[in-house]
Amino acid sequence: MRLAILVFVFLGTACATRVQMTNSRTLSYARVRSLVVGSSTEGDVQGKLGSPTSRVVSQGYYTLQYDDPASGAQRLSMNFSSENNKLMDILWIPQEDEREYSLDGAKGGFVGASFKETHEDDSNPHAHSVGGDIFIDQKAGVTIRYDSIQKVVEAIAIYSPNERIPAEEKPEAKAPYAF
Amino acid sequence: MLFCLEVFALEKNCPEGQYLVKGHHRRGYVRSDGMYVRATNVVAHCKSLTKAAEYLQNLFKNGVPSDWPHKMEKPVRWTEEEKERLVEALEELPEVLFSKKLKGVYRLQKSKDHPNPATSADGIIVLYDTSFDSPFGLGRILAHELLHQSFKDMPKKDQQDYHLATGWHLKLMPNRMIYWNGRQTGYVQDDGKNSFEEDYANNLEYYLYDSDKLKKVTPSAYQWIKRRFGQNFQLKRRKK
């Protein structure tokens, strides 16, 4: 009897603290958009999206990444400040069947934003323009990366306009092109 | 005048499945298989219209591509000799590289990044003087540029599959731009680090021309290419 109670208590505790597993349904843009940059915590994120695929600690921040459970492709990356453990930025990679995969769909998610179009710096002397167009509204804290050849959105970033995004520890110079 | 008449007559008389090669002087050159092809005066003749010749037939363009960003680059006209060299170079490449989206192969004199032998953009390949006497061989240069187009032509899902297999991921940078970041190591050419499209073109070029190096340096890319393109993705052997 005592053993049965112990087993029951153990199972009950396990259920109460179980971290939700990530699947295609939990990993949705709507859920991601319900997170608040500057105030959501890692606990909030895991409560909505389940456990991340990876958690990497860097100097001054840490990153949670969620990959697509079926294909293993990158779907979502989020940086958190090590200082206050708050969400600093979100990088969402939409998929084919999602509304925000189209440029209008992605822009439509940010009412009132005023996007400035720019192009990826392209210094390749023998293959110019790989199709990386950037739509950015720094005041609203949104960047959209658009593949202008395939005409699809590759990624959407949401960040606080007033927060600095962590810098690369060792920025690398571009290698000269061979041919 | 007589020469013109002769050419006209041949053009009219080339049987179906053949095309006219106009008379020209051919300089000596080293073919991609290492064979030296001696200089000679080629007389006008009809030649079999191979798939490569047919593919290139309407792609030779004179002038500068519209909206070409490198304004200082000057055009030169295609010569018969160069056209034939290009047909020969293309004949060694797998036909899967003959993109339907390629709109023109242009001939400009000198790259702004001389001695860069070639440049490509969506639907365009530009060859400079240096591509015709490059130590890499014209076929390899052409393959590399066609592979840039091959990447652009791929369905997005396949591009994503390549990113995943070879370690490319998206990252938000401090300047609020979103960039593709490559794997830390394992590049057959350093410039592959700069973009996934360059990395792809390099890896497939090495698969065709130096597969041992690719297998050793980037085995993930070697396996991906083998899986996607199959056993027939290789250079065609020249008939002796």
Tab-separated table of N, CA, C and O in Angstrom, chain B residues 59-103:
chain	number	residue	atom	x	y	z
B	59	LEU	N	21.763	30.612	-77.231
B	59	LEU	CA	22.186	31.256	-75.987
B	59	LEU	C	23.382	32.191	-76.156
B	59	LEU	O	23.661	33.003	-75.278
B	60	PHE	N	24.093	32.072	-77.284
B	60	PHE	CA	25.226	32.978	-77.507
B	60	PHE	C	24.697	34.388	-77.721
B	60	PHE	O	23.947	34.643	-78.672
B	61	LYS	N	25.062	35.289	-76.832
B	61	LYS	CA	24.565	36.666	-76.938
B	61	LYS	C	25.745	37.638	-77.012
B	61	LYS	O	26.697	37.509	-76.225
B	62	ASN	N	25.633	38.586	-77.915
B	62	ASN	CA	26.615	39.664	-77.969
B	62	ASN	C	26.082	40.864	-77.183
B	62	ASN	O	24.884	40.975	-76.943
B	63	GLY	N	26.987	41.728	-76.759
B	63	GLY	CA	26.567	42.897	-75.980
B	63	GLY	C	26.647	42.620	-74.486
B	63	GLY	O	27.136	41.576	-74.057
B	64	VAL	N	26.107	43.557	-73.724
B	64	VAL	CA	26.149	43.458	-72.257
B	64	VAL	C	24.747	43.078	-71.768
B	64	VAL	O	23.756	43.605	-72.288
B	65	PRO	N	24.631	42.166	-70.812
B	65	PRO	CA	23.288	41.828	-70.308
B	65	PRO	C	22.584	43.078	-69.763
B	65	PRO	O	23.253	43.960	-69.207
B	66	SER	N	21.283	43.128	-69.933
B	66	SER	CA	20.566	44.315	-69.434
B	66	SER	C	20.679	44.371	-67.905
B	66	SER	O	20.694	43.329	-67.240
B	67	ASP	N	20.760	45.563	-67.389
B	67	ASP	CA	20.912	45.799	-65.935
B	67	ASP	C	22.187	45.192	-65.357
B	67	ASP	O	22.237	44.881	-64.169
B	68	TRP	N	23.182	44.967	-66.203
B	68	TRP	CA	24.435	44.403	-65.696
B	68	TRP	C	25.063	45.392	-64.723
B	68	TRP	O	25.234	46.570	-65.054
B	69	PRO	N	25.399	44.955	-63.502
B	69	PRO	CA	25.839	45.940	-62.498
B	69	PRO	C	27.262	46.459	-62.708
B	69	PRO	O	27.608	47.527	-62.212
B	70	HIS	N	28.069	45.682	-63.461
B	70	HIS	CA	29.481	46.084	-63.600
B	70	HIS	C	29.640	46.926	-64.870
B	70	HIS	O	29.959	46.414	-65.946
B	71	LYS	N	29.371	48.206	-64.708
B	71	LYS	CA	29.249	49.111	-65.865
B	71	LYS	C	30.544	49.275	-66.655
B	71	LYS	O	30.513	49.634	-67.824
B	72	MET	N	31.679	49.034	-66.010
B	72	MET	CA	32.956	49.241	-66.698
B	72	MET	C	33.321	48.053	-67.610
B	72	MET	O	34.264	48.151	-68.396
B	73	GLU	N	32.607	46.967	-67.499
B	73	GLU	CA	32.964	45.785	-68.299
B	73	GLU	C	32.464	45.946	-69.740
B	73	GLU	O	31.303	46.305	-69.963
B	74	LYS	N	33.355	45.682	-70.674
B	74	LYS	CA	33.056	45.935	-72.091
B	74	LYS	C	32.805	44.626	-72.848
B	74	LYS	O	33.487	43.634	-72.612
B	75	PRO	N	31.859	44.665	-73.792
B	75	PRO	CA	31.586	43.430	-74.560
B	75	PRO	C	32.565	43.217	-75.707
B	75	PRO	O	33.135	44.180	-76.222
B	76	VAL	N	32.749	41.964	-76.078
B	76	VAL	CA	33.431	41.627	-77.338
B	76	VAL	C	32.510	40.634	-78.054
B	76	VAL	O	31.682	39.991	-77.413
B	77	ARG	N	32.660	40.523	-79.351
B	77	ARG	CA	31.759	39.621	-80.088
B	77	ARG	C	32.249	38.177	-79.973
B	77	ARG	O	33.443	37.914	-79.918
B	78	TRP	N	31.327	37.268	-79.915
B	78	TRP	CA	31.666	35.847	-79.941
B	78	TRP	C	32.349	35.518	-81.265
B	78	TRP	O	31.878	35.936	-82.329
B	79	THR	N	33.409	34.781	-81.218
B	79	THR	CA	34.022	34.307	-82.461
B	79	THR	C	33.584	32.862	-82.682
B	79	THR	O	33.144	32.183	-81.739
B	80	GLU	N	33.716	32.407	-83.911
B	80	GLU	CA	33.351	31.022	-84.231
B	80	GLU	C	34.206	30.046	-83.411
B	80	GLU	O	33.715	29.034	-82.909
B	81	GLU	N	35.471	30.412	-83.263
B	81	GLU	CA	36.406	29.565	-82.507
B	81	GLU	C	35.928	29.407	-81.057
B	81	GLU	O	35.889	28.296	-80.515
B	82	GLU	N	35.538	30.507	-80.447
B	82	GLU	CA	35.100	30.452	-79.042
B	82	GLU	C	33.790	29.684	-78.889
B	82	GLU	O	33.613	28.927	-77.933
B	83	LYS	N	32.910	29.873	-79.840
B	83	LYS	CA	31.632	29.143	-79.773
B	83	LYS	C	31.886	27.635	-79.807
B	83	LYS	O	31.284	26.867	-79.052
B	84	GLU	N	32.796	27.246	-80.694
B	84	GLU	CA	33.105	25.817	-80.808
B	84	GLU	C	33.782	25.279	-79.540
B	84	GLU	O	33.533	24.162	-79.120
B	85	ARG	N	34.640	26.107	-78.970
B	85	ARG	CA	35.291	25.706	-77.708
B	85	ARG	C	34.245	25.492	-76.611
B	85	ARG	O	34.335	24.565	-75.810
B	86	LEU	N	33.244	26.373	-76.610
B	86	LEU	CA	32.223	26.276	-75.560
B	86	LEU	C	31.335	25.040	-75.772
B	86	LEU	O	30.985	24.347	-74.806
B	87	VAL	N	31.008	24.773	-77.021
B	87	VAL	CA	30.209	23.575	-77.320
B	87	VAL	C	30.981	22.337	-76.857
B	87	VAL	O	30.432	21.461	-76.179
B	88	GLU	N	32.253	22.295	-77.197
B	88	GLU	CA	33.085	21.150	-76.808
B	88	GLU	C	33.138	21.001	-75.286
B	88	GLU	O	33.032	19.904	-74.739
B	89	ALA	N	33.267	22.135	-74.587
B	89	ALA	CA	33.336	22.107	-73.119
B	89	ALA	C	32.019	21.609	-72.523
B	89	ALA	O	32.007	20.823	-71.573
B	90	LEU	N	30.921	22.053	-73.108
B	90	LEU	CA	29.613	21.657	-72.568
B	90	LEU	C	29.333	20.181	-72.808
B	90	LEU	O	28.634	19.536	-72.024
B	91	GLU	N	29.884	19.658	-73.892
B	91	GLU	CA	29.628	18.247	-74.225
B	91	GLU	C	30.123	17.289	-73.150
B	91	GLU	O	29.636	16.175	-73.054
B	92	GLU	N	31.076	17.729	-72.336
B	92	GLU	CA	31.586	16.812	-71.300
B	92	GLU	C	30.742	16.859	-70.025
B	92	GLU	O	30.929	16.050	-69.121
B	93	LEU	N	29.796	17.799	-69.951
B	93	LEU	CA	29.047	17.973	-68.698
B	93	LEU	C	27.738	17.184	-68.702
B	93	LEU	O	27.131	16.979	-69.752
B	94	PRO	N	27.276	16.775	-67.524
B	94	PRO	CA	25.988	16.072	-67.454
B	94	PRO	C	24.839	16.974	-67.912
B	94	PRO	O	24.815	18.164	-67.579
B	95	GLU	N	23.912	16.398	-68.649
B	95	GLU	CA	22.833	17.216	-69.238
B	95	GLU	C	21.900	17.821	-68.196
B	95	GLU	O	21.179	18.778	-68.493
B	96	VAL	N	21.924	17.300	-66.999
B	96	VAL	CA	21.069	17.851	-65.948
B	96	VAL	C	21.459	19.316	-65.650
B	96	VAL	O	20.663	20.076	-65.092
B	97	LEU	N	22.644	19.696	-66.089
B	97	LEU	CA	23.086	21.092	-65.868
B	97	LEU	C	22.605	22.049	-66.959
B	97	LEU	O	22.804	23.257	-66.854
B	98	PHE	N	21.966	21.523	-67.997
B	98	PHE	CA	21.501	22.392	-69.091
B	98	PHE	C	20.191	23.067	-68.640
B	98	PHE	O	19.098	22.627	-68.997
B	99	SER	N	20.322	24.116	-67.884
B	99	SER	CA	19.148	24.764	-67.300
B	99	SER	C	18.262	25.402	-68.376
B	99	SER	O	18.752	26.095	-69.267
B	100	LYS	N	16.967	25.186	-68.229
B	100	LYS	CA	16.005	25.825	-69.151
B	100	LYS	C	15.853	27.310	-68.821
B	100	LYS	O	15.320	28.078	-69.609
B	101	LYS	N	16.297	27.693	-67.659
B	101	LYS	CA	16.140	29.097	-67.249
B	101	LYS	C	17.311	29.972	-67.673
B	101	LYS	O	17.272	31.180	-67.456
B	102	LEU	N	18.333	29.346	-68.248
B	102	LEU	CA	19.456	30.161	-68.738
B	102	LEU	C	19.000	30.889	-69.999
B	102	LEU	O	18.509	30.270	-70.945
B	103	LYS	N	19.169	32.218	-69.999
B	103	LYS	CA	18.663	33.027	-71.115
B	103	LYS	C	19.774	33.478	-72.051
B	103	LYS	O	19.522	33.864	-73.185
